Amino acid sequence: MKKMFLFGFLFSLFLSACSLNATQEASLNNAKVSFINAKNNGSVMSYVAFTLPEVVAYYKNQGDSVFQERFDLSNNNYESFIQDGNIREIKEENGIIQVKFEFLEVNMNEVSKEKQILYAYSENDGQSWFFIEQEDYFNDAIMSQNKRLIDVK
């Protein structure tokens, strides 16, 4: 009986550690919608504002042309857009929350759909969120391994 209780307690603790409360979820959803709208509508200022500051600083330090190329949304011209961001994984540690999203990127010219992985990042227990693309998330020059909570899968 004690083993069953202990298992149930540990399992519920595990589930609570891997989920968001209602306030965090609402904040994340608002940020996600704003990020998607900025990216899909070509609003560069908003897109940069919702991108993790370390990513912005990294590309800014590479020079203006690299920065502009990285954050240029003008090629989008509504040809491709992202939608349907589904949560694949959530990790939390000491008020830092990282969420792995799988989006569907739709390209109207090629009539294709591809999965795109993005990560949401909060340092203040889910009050505010920034986003980082998978390539940048696993770039040690942008985010060190000890700062990443989610592994490659």
Short mmCIF file of C-alpha atoms in Angstrom, two decimals:
data_model
loop_
_atom_site.label_atom_id
_atom_site.label_comp_id
_atom_site.label_asym_id
_atom_site.label_seq_id
_atom_site.Cartn_x
_atom_site.Cartn_y
_atom_site.Cartn_z
CA MET A 1 0.00 0.00 0.00
CA LYS A 2 2.83 2.38 0.88
CA LYS A 3 4.53 1.68 -2.45
CA MET A 4 1.34 2.44 -4.34
CA PHE A 5 0.87 5.70 -2.42
CA LEU A 6 4.51 6.68 -2.98
CA PHE A 7 4.23 5.89 -6.70
CA GLY A 8 1.02 7.94 -6.97
CA PHE A 9 2.60 10.85 -5.11
CA LEU A 10 5.74 10.82 -7.25
CA PHE A 11 3.71 10.48 -10.45
CA SER A 12 1.51 13.48 -9.54
CA LEU A 13 4.63 15.45 -8.63
CA PHE A 14 6.11 14.60 -12.03
CA LEU A 15 2.95 15.70 -13.83
CA SER A 16 2.76 18.99 -11.95
CA ALA A 17 6.42 19.71 -12.71
CA CYS A 18 5.77 19.31 -16.44
CA SER A 19 2.71 21.46 -16.87
CA LEU A 20 1.74 25.11 -16.77
CA ASN A 21 -0.78 26.72 -14.49
CA ALA A 22 -3.67 28.70 -15.98
CA THR A 23 -1.90 32.07 -15.72
CA GLN A 24 1.29 30.77 -17.34
CA GLU A 25 -0.69 29.07 -20.08
CA ALA A 26 -2.70 32.23 -20.84
CA SER A 27 0.47 34.33 -20.95
CA LEU A 28 2.19 31.81 -23.22
CA ASN A 29 -0.82 31.63 -25.54
CA ASN A 30 -0.98 35.44 -25.86
CA ALA A 31 2.75 35.61 -26.62
CA LYS A 32 2.50 32.74 -29.10
CA VAL A 33 -0.36 34.39 -30.99
CA SER A 34 1.52 37.70 -31.10
CA PHE A 35 4.72 35.98 -32.30
CA ILE A 36 2.85 34.05 -35.02
CA ASN A 37 1.04 37.19 -36.19
CA ALA A 38 4.30 39.16 -36.31
CA LYS A 39 6.07 36.44 -38.31
CA ASN A 40 3.16 35.74 -40.65
CA ASN A 41 2.34 39.41 -41.27
CA GLY A 42 5.95 40.52 -41.77
CA SER A 43 6.06 42.80 -38.73
CA VAL A 44 9.82 42.80 -38.18
CA MET A 45 9.83 45.01 -35.08
CA SER A 46 7.36 42.74 -33.26
CA TYR A 47 9.10 39.62 -34.51
CA VAL A 48 12.42 40.84 -33.10
CA ALA A 49 10.73 41.95 -29.87
CA PHE A 50 9.35 38.43 -29.27
CA THR A 51 12.67 36.75 -30.14
CA LEU A 52 14.91 35.78 -27.23
CA PRO A 53 17.27 38.75 -26.55
CA GLU A 54 20.35 36.49 -26.68
CA VAL A 55 19.43 35.56 -30.27
CA VAL A 56 18.99 39.21 -31.24
CA ALA A 57 22.32 40.15 -29.62
CA TYR A 58 24.12 37.26 -31.34
CA TYR A 59 23.02 38.28 -34.82
CA LYS A 60 23.49 41.98 -34.11
CA ASN A 61 27.11 41.25 -33.12
CA GLN A 62 27.59 39.48 -36.47
CA GLY A 63 27.01 42.78 -38.28
CA ASP A 64 24.12 44.66 -39.85
CA SER A 65 23.86 42.57 -43.00
CA VAL A 66 23.75 39.28 -41.05
CA PHE A 67 21.19 40.74 -38.64
CA GLN A 68 19.00 42.02 -41.46
CA GLU A 69 19.20 38.74 -43.34
CA ARG A 70 18.27 36.73 -40.23
CA PHE A 71 15.25 38.86 -39.33
CA ASP A 72 14.14 39.75 -42.85
CA LEU A 73 10.50 38.82 -43.29
CA SER A 74 10.03 40.60 -46.62
CA ASN A 75 10.64 37.40 -48.58
CA ASN A 76 7.62 35.94 -46.89
CA ASN A 77 5.16 38.01 -48.96
CA TYR A 78 2.45 35.82 -47.47
CA GLU A 79 3.91 32.86 -49.42
CA SER A 80 4.56 30.86 -46.28
CA PHE A 81 3.19 31.06 -42.79
CA ILE A 82 3.24 29.10 -39.56
CA GLN A 83 0.20 27.73 -37.79
CA ASP A 84 -0.99 25.13 -35.31
CA GLY A 85 1.67 25.45 -32.63
CA ASN A 86 1.34 22.32 -30.51
CA ILE A 87 3.25 21.84 -27.28
CA ARG A 88 5.57 18.84 -27.43
CA GLU A 89 7.52 19.27 -24.18
CA ILE A 90 7.69 21.54 -21.14
CA LYS A 91 10.60 21.82 -18.70
CA GLU A 92 10.84 24.07 -15.65
CA GLU A 93 13.70 24.77 -13.29
CA ASN A 94 13.97 27.56 -10.72
CA GLY A 95 11.40 29.82 -12.37
CA ILE A 96 12.81 29.25 -15.87
CA ILE A 97 10.33 27.56 -18.18
CA GLN A 98 11.08 26.27 -21.66
CA VAL A 99 8.41 24.94 -24.00
CA LYS A 100 9.04 23.02 -27.19
CA PHE A 101 6.47 23.78 -29.90
CA GLU A 102 5.89 22.01 -33.17
CA PHE A 103 4.38 24.34 -35.76
CA LEU A 104 3.21 23.60 -39.24
CA GLU A 105 4.88 25.80 -41.85
CA VAL A 106 2.71 26.11 -44.94
CA ASN A 107 4.22 27.29 -48.22
CA MET A 108 1.57 28.44 -50.67
CA ASN A 109 3.88 28.53 -53.73
CA GLU A 110 5.18 25.01 -53.28
CA VAL A 111 1.90 23.77 -51.83
CA SER A 112 3.84 22.08 -49.06
CA LYS A 113 3.72 21.71 -45.31
CA GLU A 114 6.71 21.16 -43.07
CA LYS A 115 7.16 20.89 -39.33
CA GLN A 116 9.01 23.74 -37.69
CA ILE A 117 10.27 23.49 -34.12
CA LEU A 118 10.32 26.63 -31.97
CA TYR A 119 10.98 27.05 -28.27
CA ALA A 120 9.28 29.45 -25.88
CA TYR A 121 11.44 30.72 -23.05
CA SER A 122 10.49 32.44 -19.80
CA GLU A 123 12.83 33.53 -17.03
CA ASN A 124 10.10 34.89 -14.76
CA ASP A 125 7.93 31.83 -14.11
CA GLY A 126 5.80 32.31 -17.20
CA GLN A 127 4.89 35.97 -16.83
CA SER A 128 6.54 36.89 -20.14
CA TRP A 129 7.81 34.79 -23.03
CA PHE A 130 10.35 34.94 -25.83
CA PHE A 131 10.78 32.58 -28.77
CA ILE A 132 13.81 30.91 -30.26
CA GLU A 133 14.10 28.76 -33.37
CA GLN A 134 15.54 25.28 -33.02
CA GLU A 135 18.77 26.12 -34.89
CA ASP A 136 19.44 28.98 -32.47
CA TYR A 137 18.31 27.03 -29.39
CA PHE A 138 21.04 24.45 -29.98
CA ASN A 139 23.70 27.00 -30.97
CA ASP A 140 26.14 27.08 -28.02
CA ALA A 141 27.19 30.62 -28.95
CA ILE A 142 23.62 31.78 -28.30
CA MET A 143 22.43 29.45 -25.56
CA SER A 144 24.91 27.43 -23.54
CA GLN A 145 24.17 23.79 -22.88
CA ASN A 146 23.68 24.37 -19.16
CA LYS A 147 20.94 26.92 -19.92
CA ARG A 148 18.99 24.50 -22.12
CA LEU A 149 16.40 22.43 -20.33
CA ILE A 150 15.14 20.49 -23.36
CA ASP A 151 17.31 17.95 -25.16
CA VAL A 152 17.43 17.09 -28.85
CA LYS A 153 15.04 14.30 -29.74
#
